[in-house]
mmCIF file of C-alpha atoms in Angstrom:
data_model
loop_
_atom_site.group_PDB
_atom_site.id
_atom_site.type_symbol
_atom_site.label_atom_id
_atom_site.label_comp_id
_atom_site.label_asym_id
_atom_site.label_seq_id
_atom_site.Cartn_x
_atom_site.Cartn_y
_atom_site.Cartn_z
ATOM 1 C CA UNK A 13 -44.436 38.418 0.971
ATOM 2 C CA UNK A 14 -44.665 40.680 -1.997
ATOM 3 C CA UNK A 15 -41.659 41.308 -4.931
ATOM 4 C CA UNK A 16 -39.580 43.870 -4.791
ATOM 5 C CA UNK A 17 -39.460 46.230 -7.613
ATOM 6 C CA UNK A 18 -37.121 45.238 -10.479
ATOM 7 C CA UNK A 19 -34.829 48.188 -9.750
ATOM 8 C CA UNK A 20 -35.306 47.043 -6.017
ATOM 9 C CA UNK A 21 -34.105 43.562 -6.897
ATOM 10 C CA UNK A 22 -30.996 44.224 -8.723
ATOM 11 C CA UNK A 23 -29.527 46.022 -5.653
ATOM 12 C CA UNK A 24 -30.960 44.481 -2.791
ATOM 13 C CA UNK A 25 -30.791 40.453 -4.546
ATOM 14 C CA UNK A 26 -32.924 38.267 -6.765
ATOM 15 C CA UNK A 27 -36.159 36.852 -6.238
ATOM 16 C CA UNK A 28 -37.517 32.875 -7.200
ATOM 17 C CA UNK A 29 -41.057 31.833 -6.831
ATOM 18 C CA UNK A 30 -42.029 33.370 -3.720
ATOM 19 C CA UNK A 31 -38.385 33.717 -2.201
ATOM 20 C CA UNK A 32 -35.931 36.169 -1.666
ATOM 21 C CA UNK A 33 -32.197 35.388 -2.507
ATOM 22 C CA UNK A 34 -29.819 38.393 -1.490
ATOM 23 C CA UNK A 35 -26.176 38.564 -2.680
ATOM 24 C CA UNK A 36 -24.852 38.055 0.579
ATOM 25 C CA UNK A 37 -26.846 35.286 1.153
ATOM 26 C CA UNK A 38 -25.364 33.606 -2.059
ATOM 27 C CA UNK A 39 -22.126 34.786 -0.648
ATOM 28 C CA UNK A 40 -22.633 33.064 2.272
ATOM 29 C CA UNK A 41 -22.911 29.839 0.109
ATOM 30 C CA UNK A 42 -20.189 29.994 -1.541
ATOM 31 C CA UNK A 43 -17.823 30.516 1.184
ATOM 32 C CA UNK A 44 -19.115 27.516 2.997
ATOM 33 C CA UNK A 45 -18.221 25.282 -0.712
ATOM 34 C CA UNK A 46 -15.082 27.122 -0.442
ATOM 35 C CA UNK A 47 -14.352 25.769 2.688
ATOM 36 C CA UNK A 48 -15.434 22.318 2.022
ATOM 37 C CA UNK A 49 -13.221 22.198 -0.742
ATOM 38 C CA UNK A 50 -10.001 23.641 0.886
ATOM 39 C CA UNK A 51 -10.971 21.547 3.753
ATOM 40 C CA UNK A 52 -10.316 18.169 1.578
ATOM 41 C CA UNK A 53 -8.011 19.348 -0.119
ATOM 42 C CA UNK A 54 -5.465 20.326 2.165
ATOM 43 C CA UNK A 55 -3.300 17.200 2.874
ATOM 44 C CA UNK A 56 -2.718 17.081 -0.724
ATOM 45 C CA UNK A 57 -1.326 20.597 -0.620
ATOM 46 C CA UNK A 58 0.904 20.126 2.075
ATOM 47 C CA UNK A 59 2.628 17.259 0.228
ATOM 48 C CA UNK A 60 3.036 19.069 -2.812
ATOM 49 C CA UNK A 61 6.658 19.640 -2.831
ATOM 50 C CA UNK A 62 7.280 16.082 -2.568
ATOM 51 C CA UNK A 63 8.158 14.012 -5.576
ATOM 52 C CA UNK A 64 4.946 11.485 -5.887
ATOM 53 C CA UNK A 65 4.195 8.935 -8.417
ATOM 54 C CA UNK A 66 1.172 9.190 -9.905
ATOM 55 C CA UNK A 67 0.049 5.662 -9.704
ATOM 56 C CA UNK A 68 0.340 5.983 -5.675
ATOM 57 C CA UNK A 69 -1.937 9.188 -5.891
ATOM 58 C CA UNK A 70 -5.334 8.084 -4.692
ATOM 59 C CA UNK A 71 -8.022 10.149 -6.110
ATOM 60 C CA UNK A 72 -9.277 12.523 -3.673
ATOM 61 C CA UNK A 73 -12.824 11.930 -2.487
ATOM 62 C CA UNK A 74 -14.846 15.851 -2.726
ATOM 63 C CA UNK A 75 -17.532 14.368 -1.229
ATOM 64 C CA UNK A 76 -18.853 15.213 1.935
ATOM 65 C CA UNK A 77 -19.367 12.671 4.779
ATOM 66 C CA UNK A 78 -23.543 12.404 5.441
ATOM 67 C CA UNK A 79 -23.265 14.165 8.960
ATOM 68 C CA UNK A 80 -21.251 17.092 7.006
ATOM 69 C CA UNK A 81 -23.580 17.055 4.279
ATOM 70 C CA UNK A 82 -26.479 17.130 6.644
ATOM 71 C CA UNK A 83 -24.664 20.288 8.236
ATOM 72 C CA UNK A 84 -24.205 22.151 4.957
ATOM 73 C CA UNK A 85 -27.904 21.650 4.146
ATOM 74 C CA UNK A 86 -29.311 22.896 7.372
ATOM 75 C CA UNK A 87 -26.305 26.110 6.866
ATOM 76 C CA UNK A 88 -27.455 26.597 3.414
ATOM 77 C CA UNK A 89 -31.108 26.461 4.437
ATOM 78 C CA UNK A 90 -30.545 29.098 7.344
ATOM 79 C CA UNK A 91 -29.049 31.156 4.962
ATOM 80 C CA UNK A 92 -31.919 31.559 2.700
ATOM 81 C CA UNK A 93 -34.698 32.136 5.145
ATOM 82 C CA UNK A 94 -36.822 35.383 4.444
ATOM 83 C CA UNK A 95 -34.588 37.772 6.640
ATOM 84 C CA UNK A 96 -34.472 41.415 6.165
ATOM 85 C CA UNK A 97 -32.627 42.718 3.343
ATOM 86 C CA UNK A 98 -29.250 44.279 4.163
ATOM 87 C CA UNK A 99 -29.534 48.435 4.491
ATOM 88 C CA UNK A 100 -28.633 50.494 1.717
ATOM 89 C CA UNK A 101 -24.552 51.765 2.021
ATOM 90 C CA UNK A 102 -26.086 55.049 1.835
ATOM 91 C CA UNK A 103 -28.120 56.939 4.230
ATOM 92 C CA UNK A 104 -29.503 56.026 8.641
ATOM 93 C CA UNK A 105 -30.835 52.717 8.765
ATOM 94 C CA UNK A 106 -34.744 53.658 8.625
ATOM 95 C CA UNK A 107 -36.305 52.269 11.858
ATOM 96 C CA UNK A 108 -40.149 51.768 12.643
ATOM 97 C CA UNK A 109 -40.883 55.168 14.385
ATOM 98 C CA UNK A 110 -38.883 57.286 11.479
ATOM 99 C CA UNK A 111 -41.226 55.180 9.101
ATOM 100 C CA UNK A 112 -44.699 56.193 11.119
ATOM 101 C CA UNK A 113 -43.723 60.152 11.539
ATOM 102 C CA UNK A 114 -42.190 62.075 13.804
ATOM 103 C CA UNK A 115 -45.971 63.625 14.330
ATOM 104 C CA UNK A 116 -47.439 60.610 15.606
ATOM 105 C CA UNK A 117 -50.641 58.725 14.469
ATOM 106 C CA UNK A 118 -52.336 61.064 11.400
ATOM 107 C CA UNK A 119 -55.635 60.494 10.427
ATOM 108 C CA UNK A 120 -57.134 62.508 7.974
ATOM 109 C CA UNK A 121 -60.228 64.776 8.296
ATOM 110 C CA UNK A 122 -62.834 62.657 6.303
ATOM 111 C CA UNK A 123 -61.741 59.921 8.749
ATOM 112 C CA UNK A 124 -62.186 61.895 11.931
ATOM 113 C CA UNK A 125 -65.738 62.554 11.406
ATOM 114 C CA UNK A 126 -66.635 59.272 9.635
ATOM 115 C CA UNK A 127 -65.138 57.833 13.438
ATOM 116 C CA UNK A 128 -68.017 60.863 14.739
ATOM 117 C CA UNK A 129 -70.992 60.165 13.196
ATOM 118 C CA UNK A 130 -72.968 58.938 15.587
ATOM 119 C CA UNK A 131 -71.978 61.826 18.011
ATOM 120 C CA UNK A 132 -72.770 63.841 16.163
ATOM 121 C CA UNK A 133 -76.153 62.871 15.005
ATOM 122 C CA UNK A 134 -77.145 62.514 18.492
ATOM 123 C CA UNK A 135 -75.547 66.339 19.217
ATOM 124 C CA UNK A 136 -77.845 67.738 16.250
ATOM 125 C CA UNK A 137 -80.723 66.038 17.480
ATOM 126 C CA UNK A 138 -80.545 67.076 20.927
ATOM 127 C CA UNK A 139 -79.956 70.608 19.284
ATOM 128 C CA UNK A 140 -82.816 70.467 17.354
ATOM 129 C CA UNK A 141 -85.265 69.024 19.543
ATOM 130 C CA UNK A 142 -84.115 71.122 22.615
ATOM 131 C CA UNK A 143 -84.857 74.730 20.164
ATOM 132 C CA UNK A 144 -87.930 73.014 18.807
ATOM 133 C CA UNK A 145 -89.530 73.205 22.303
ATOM 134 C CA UNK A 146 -88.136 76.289 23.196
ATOM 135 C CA UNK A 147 -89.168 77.835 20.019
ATOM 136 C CA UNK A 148 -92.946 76.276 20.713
ATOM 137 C CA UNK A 149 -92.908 77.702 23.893
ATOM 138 C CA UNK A 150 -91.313 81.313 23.902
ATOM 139 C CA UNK A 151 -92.617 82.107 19.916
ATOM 140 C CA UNK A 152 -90.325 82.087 17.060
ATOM 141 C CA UNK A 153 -89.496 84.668 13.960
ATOM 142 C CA UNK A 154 -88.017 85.108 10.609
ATOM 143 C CA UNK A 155 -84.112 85.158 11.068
ATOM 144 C CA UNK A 156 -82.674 88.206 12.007
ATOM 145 C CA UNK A 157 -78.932 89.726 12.998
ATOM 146 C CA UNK A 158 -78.476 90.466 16.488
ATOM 147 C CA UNK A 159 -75.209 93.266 17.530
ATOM 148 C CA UNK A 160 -75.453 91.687 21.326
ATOM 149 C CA UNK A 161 -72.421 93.496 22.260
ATOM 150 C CA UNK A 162 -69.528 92.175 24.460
ATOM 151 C CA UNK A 163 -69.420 93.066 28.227
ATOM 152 C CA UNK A 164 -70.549 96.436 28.543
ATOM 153 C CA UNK A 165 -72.746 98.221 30.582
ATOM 154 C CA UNK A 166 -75.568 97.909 27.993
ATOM 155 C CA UNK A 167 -75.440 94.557 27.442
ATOM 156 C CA UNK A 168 -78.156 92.394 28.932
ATOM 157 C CA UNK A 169 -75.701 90.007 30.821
ATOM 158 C CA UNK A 170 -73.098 92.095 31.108
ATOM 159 C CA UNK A 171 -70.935 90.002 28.946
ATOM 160 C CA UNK A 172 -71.819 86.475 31.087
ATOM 161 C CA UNK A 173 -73.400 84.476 28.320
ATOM 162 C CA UNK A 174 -70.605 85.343 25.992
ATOM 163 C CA UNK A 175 -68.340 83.850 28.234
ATOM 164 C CA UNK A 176 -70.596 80.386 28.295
ATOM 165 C CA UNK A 177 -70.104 80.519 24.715
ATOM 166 C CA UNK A 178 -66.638 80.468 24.958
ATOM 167 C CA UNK A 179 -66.286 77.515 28.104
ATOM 168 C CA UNK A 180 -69.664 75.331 26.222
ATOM 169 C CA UNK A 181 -67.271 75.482 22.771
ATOM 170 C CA UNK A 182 -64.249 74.883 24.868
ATOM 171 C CA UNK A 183 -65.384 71.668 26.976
ATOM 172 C CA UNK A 184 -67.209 70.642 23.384
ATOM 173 C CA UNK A 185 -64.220 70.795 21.941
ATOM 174 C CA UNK A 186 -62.790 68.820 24.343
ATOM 175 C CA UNK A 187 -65.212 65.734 24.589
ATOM 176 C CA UNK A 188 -64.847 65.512 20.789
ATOM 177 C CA UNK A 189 -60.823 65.219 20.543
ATOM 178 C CA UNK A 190 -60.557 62.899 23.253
ATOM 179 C CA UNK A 191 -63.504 60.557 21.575
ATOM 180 C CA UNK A 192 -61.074 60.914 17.840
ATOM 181 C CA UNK A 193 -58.359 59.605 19.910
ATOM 182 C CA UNK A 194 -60.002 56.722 22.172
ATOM 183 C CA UNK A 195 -61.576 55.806 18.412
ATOM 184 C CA UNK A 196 -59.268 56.363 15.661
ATOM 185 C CA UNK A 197 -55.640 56.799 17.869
ATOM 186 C CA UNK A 198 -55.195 59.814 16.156
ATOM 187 C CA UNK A 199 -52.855 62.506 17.403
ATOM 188 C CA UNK A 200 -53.602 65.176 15.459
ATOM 189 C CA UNK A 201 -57.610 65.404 16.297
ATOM 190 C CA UNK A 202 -56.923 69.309 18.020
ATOM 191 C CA UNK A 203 -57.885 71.095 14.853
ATOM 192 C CA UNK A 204 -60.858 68.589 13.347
ATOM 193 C CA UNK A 205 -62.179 68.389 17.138
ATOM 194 C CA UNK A 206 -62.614 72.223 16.988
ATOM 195 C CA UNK A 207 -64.194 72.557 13.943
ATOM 196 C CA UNK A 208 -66.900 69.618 14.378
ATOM 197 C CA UNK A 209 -67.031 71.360 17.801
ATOM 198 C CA UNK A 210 -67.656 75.161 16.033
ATOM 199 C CA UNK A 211 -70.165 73.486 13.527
ATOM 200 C CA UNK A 212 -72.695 72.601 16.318
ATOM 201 C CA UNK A 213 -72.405 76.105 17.807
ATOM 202 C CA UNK A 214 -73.088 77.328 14.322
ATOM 203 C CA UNK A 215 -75.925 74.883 14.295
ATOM 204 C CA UNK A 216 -77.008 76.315 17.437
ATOM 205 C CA UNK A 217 -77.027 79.830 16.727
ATOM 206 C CA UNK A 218 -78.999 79.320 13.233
ATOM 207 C CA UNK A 219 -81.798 78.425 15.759
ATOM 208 C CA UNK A 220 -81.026 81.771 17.803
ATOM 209 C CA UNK A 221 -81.891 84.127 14.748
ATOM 210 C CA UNK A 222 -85.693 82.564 14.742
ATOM 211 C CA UNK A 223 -85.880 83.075 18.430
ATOM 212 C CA UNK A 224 -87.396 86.324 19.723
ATOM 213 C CA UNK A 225 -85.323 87.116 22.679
ATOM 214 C CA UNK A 226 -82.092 86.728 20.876
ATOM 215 C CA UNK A 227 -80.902 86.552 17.004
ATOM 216 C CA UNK A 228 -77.799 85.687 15.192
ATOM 217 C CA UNK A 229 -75.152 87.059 16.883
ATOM 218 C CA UNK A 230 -71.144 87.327 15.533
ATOM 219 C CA UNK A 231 -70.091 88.193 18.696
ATOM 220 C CA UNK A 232 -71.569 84.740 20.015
ATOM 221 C CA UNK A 233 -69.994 82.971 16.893
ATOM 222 C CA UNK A 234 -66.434 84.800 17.826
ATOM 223 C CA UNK A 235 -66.243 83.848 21.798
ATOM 224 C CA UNK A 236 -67.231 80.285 20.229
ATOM 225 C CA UNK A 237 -63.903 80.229 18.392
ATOM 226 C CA UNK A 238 -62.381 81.611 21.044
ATOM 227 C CA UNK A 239 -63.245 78.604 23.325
ATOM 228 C CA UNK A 240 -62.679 76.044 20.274
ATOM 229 C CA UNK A 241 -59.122 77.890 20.048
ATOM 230 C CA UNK A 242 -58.013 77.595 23.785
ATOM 231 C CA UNK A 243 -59.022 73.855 23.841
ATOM 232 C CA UNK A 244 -56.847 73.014 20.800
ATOM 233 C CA UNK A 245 -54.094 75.077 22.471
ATOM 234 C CA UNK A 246 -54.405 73.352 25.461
ATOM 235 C CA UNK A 247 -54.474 70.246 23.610
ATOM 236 C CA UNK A 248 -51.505 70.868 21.157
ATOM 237 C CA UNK A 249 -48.796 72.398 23.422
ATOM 238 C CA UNK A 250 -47.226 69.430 25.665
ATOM 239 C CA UNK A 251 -48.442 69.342 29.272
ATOM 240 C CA UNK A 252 -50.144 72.740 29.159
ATOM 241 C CA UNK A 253 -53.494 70.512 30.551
ATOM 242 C CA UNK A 254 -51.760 69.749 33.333
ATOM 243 C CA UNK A 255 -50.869 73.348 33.763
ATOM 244 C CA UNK A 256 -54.197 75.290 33.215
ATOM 245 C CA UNK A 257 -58.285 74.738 32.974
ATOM 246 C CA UNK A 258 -61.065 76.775 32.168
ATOM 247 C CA UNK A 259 -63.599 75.931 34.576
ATOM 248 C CA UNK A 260 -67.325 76.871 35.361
ATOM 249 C CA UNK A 261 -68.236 77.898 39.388
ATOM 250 C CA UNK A 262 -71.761 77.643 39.781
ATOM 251 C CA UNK A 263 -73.102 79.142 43.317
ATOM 252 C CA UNK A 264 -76.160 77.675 44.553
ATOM 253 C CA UNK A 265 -79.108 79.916 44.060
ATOM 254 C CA UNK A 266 -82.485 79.485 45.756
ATOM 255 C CA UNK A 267 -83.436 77.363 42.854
ATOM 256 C CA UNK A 268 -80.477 75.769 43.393
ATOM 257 C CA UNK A 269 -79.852 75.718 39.528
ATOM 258 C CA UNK A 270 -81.730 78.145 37.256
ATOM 259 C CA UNK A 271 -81.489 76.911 33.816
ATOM 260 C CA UNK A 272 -82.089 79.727 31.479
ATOM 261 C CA UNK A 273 -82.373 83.710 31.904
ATOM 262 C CA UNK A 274 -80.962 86.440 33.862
ATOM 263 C CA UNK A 275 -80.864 84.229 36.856
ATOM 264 C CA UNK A 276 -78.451 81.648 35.240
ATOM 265 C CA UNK A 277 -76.010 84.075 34.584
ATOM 266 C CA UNK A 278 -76.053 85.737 37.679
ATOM 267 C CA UNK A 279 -74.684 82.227 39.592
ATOM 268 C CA UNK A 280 -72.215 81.828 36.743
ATOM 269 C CA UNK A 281 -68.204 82.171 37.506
ATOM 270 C CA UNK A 282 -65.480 81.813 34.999
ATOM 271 C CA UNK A 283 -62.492 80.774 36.350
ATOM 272 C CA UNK A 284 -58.802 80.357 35.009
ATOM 273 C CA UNK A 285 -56.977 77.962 36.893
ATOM 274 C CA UNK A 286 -53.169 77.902 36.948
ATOM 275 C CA UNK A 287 -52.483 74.572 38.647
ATOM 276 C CA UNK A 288 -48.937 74.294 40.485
ATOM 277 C CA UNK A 289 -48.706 70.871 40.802
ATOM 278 C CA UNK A 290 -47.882 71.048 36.607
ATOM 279 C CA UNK A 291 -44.762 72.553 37.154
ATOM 280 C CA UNK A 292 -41.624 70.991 37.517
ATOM 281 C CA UNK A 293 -40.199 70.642 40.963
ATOM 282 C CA UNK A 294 -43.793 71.030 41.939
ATOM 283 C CA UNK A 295 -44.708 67.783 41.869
ATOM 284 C CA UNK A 296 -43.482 66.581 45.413
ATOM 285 C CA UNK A 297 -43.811 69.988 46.797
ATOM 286 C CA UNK A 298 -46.835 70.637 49.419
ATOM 287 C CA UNK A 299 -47.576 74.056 47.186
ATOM 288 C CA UNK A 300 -48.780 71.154 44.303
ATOM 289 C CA UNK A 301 -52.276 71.220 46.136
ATOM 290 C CA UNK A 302 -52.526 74.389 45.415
ATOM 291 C CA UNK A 303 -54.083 76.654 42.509
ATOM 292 C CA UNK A 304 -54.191 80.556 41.469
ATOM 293 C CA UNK A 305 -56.909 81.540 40.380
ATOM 294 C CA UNK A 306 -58.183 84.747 37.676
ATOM 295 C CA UNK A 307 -61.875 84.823 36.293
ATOM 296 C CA UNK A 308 -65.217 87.001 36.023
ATOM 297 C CA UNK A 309 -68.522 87.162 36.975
ATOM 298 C CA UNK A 310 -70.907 90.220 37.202
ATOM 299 C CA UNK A 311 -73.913 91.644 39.308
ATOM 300 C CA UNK A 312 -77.005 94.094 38.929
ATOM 301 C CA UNK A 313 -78.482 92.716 35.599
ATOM 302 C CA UNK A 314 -81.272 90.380 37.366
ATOM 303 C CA UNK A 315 -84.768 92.131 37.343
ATOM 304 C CA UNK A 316 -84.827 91.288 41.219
ATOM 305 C CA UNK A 317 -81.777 93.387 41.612
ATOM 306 C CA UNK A 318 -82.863 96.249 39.223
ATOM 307 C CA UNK A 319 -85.861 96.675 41.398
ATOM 308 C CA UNK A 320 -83.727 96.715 44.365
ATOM 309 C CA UNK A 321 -81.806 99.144 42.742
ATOM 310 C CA UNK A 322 -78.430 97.210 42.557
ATOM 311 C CA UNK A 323 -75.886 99.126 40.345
ATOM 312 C CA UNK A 324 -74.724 97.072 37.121
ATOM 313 C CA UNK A 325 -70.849 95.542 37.931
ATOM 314 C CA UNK A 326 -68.773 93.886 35.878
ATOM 315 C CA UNK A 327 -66.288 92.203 38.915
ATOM 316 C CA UNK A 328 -62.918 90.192 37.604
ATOM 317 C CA UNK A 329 -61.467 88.823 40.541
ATOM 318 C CA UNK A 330 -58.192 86.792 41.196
ATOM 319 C CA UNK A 331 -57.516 83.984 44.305
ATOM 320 C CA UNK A 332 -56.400 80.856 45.229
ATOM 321 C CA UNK A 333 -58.249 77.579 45.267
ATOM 322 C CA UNK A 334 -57.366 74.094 46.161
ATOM 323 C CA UNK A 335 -56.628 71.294 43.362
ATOM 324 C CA UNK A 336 -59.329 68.830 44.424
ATOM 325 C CA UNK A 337 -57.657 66.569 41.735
ATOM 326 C CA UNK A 338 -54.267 66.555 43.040
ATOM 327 C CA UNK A 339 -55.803 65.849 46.833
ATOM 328 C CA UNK A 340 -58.366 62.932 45.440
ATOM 329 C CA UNK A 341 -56.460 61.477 43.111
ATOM 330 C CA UNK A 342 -53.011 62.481 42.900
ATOM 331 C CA UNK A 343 -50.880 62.775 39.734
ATOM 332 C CA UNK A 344 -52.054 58.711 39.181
ATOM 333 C CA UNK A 345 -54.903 58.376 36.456
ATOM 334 C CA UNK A 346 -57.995 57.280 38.374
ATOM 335 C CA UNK A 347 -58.712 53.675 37.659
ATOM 336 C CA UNK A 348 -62.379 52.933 37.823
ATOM 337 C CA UNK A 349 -65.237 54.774 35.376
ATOM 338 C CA UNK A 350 -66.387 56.828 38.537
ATOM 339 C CA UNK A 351 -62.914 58.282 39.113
ATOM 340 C CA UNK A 352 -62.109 58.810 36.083
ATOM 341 C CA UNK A 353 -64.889 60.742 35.727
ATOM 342 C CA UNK A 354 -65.141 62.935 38.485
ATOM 343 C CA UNK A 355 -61.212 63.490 37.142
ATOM 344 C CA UNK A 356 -62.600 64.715 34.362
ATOM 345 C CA UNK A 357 -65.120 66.895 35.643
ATOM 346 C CA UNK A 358 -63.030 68.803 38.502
ATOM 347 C CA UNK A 359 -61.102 69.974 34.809
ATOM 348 C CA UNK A 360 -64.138 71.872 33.935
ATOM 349 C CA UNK A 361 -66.058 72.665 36.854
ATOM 350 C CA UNK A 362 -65.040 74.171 40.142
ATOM 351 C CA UNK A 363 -66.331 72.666 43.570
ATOM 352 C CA UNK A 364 -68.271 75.622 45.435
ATOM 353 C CA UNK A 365 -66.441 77.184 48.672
ATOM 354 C CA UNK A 366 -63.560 75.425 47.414
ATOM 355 C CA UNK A 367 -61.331 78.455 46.476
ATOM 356 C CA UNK A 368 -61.298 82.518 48.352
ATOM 357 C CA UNK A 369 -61.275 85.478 45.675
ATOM 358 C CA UNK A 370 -60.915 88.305 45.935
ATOM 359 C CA UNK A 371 -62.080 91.353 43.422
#
């Protein structure tokens, strides 16, 4: 065990070659000599009063008998063992949570990605081997700024890929805090999540202003903070995940999934799902399967439906959907890896003809 301070030692007790004497301790020891002595002395105080001669006096023997003796050693030995020190007369006794922080676990920021790097690394070189090929395939440029818009009627996608910047960042975001926490047990990985998760979007969109269908684009970089922002939100305020999710609806197409283009916006829906089972009295309540439901999606901006003639709509919508979680799994964390995952996934990605809207 290491010394106390010197300060330390003169309030608390004294220290000896690896030991820790307190002054109650010492206390202790003296009492129990006390004792002892009053103890063998006491006959002879009883008779004081009485005239005595001093030749019929027999000395008194201080000396313990060798089971008493044997006591006092194993008392005296008790006494000394390395307990904690007495609290201070001043002040709350300090206990282990005060000492670790109301705010939980804290890791600092250096930490946080140190506990990333490999994550990372593999996220940059999916990133840049992904825009190499696309690059090598479509034709590149020098960089160039992009105004892309936001959702108006002059924007190519009507505002749908800005809205996959904002749910990508978001469920990035995501992945990244829960991976600080499972590695470091840090509890304040909301913030550092979101800005590893906003760096690789940056990363992303450095490769945009080379490419010739798109360049670099502020409004992209904004809805990217904006999904970043609702996932450390959702992360910070206490049991607001079990309230709400931003999800992703993808309706089948004839491709079944088209993966880039006009095409793979037009089977997008972004959904905001308010989930009543995360309410209190809720949670027992036949309404918990339930889930109300506000999002976006638009229509007219494929070349298939410009030659048809289809006019250009922006459509929000509200409905109600059911909470696939709550009926699979319950409010119980799923305990094998394939429930846990499908768990996870029904957070950011809504089950087709699993919900009615209406716009």
């Amino acid at each position: 065990m290491a010394h106390r301070s010197a300060k330390d030692a003169g309030s608390k007790g004294v220290h000896h070659h690896g030991f820790r004497v307190s002054f109650r301790q010492v206390k202790q020891v003296a009492a129990l000599i006390g004792a002892t002595f009053a103890l063998h002395s006491g006959t002879a105080s009883a008779d004081a009063g009485a005239p005595l001669d001093a030749g019929s006096v027999a000395p008194v023997d201080y000396s313990l008998p060798e089971q008493s003796q044997q006591d006092a050693l194993l008392l005296q030995a008790a006494s000394l063992q390395d307990t904690p020190a007495a609290s201070p007369v001043y002040g709350p006794e300090e206990t282990a949570e005060a000492s670790a922080g109301d705010g939980g676990t804290h890791v600092s920021f250096g930490r946080q990605i140190g506990a990333m790097k490999w994550e990372l690394g593999l996220a940059l070189t999916w990133m840049t081997a992904s825009n190499i090929v696309k690059i090598s395939r479509d034709g590149g440029r020098d960089f160039r700024f992009k105004d892309e818009g936001w959702f108006g009627d002059d924007t190519v996608n009507l505002g749908m890929d800005k809205l996959a910047h904002a749910w990508n960042t978001y469920w990035l975001t995501d992945v990244i805090e829960a991976r600080i926490r499972h590695k470091t047990g840090a509890t304040n990985a909301a913030v550092p999540a979101a800005a590893m998760s906003m760096g690789l979007m940056l990363y992303s969109e450095l490769w945009d202003a080379h490419k010739k269908t798109s360049g670099f684009s502020f409004q992209d970089l904004a809805m990217n903070a904006a999904g970043a922002g609702f996932s450390v939100l959702r992360n910070s305020v206490p049991r607001l995940d079990e309230k709400v999710d931003f999800r992703l609806l993808l309706l089948p197409n004839s491709d079944i999934y088209t993966f880039s283009g006009t095409r793979h916006y037009r089977q997008m829906r972004y959904i905001l799902a308010l989930k009543l089972a995360g309410f209190e009295g809720m949670e027992r309540s036949p309404l918990r399967f339930l889930e109300l439901h506000a999002g976006y999606y638009a229509t007219g901006f494929t070349a298939a439906e410009e030659r048809r003639g289809e006019e250009r709509r922006q459509k929000p919508f509200v409905g109600i959907g059911i909470n696939l979680n709550q009926l699979l799994f319950g409010s119980r964390r799923p305990s094998g890896w394939a429930g846990r995952a499908a768990s996870e996934g029904l957070q950011y990605l809504q089950v087709p003809y699993t919900a009615y809207h209406v716009h």
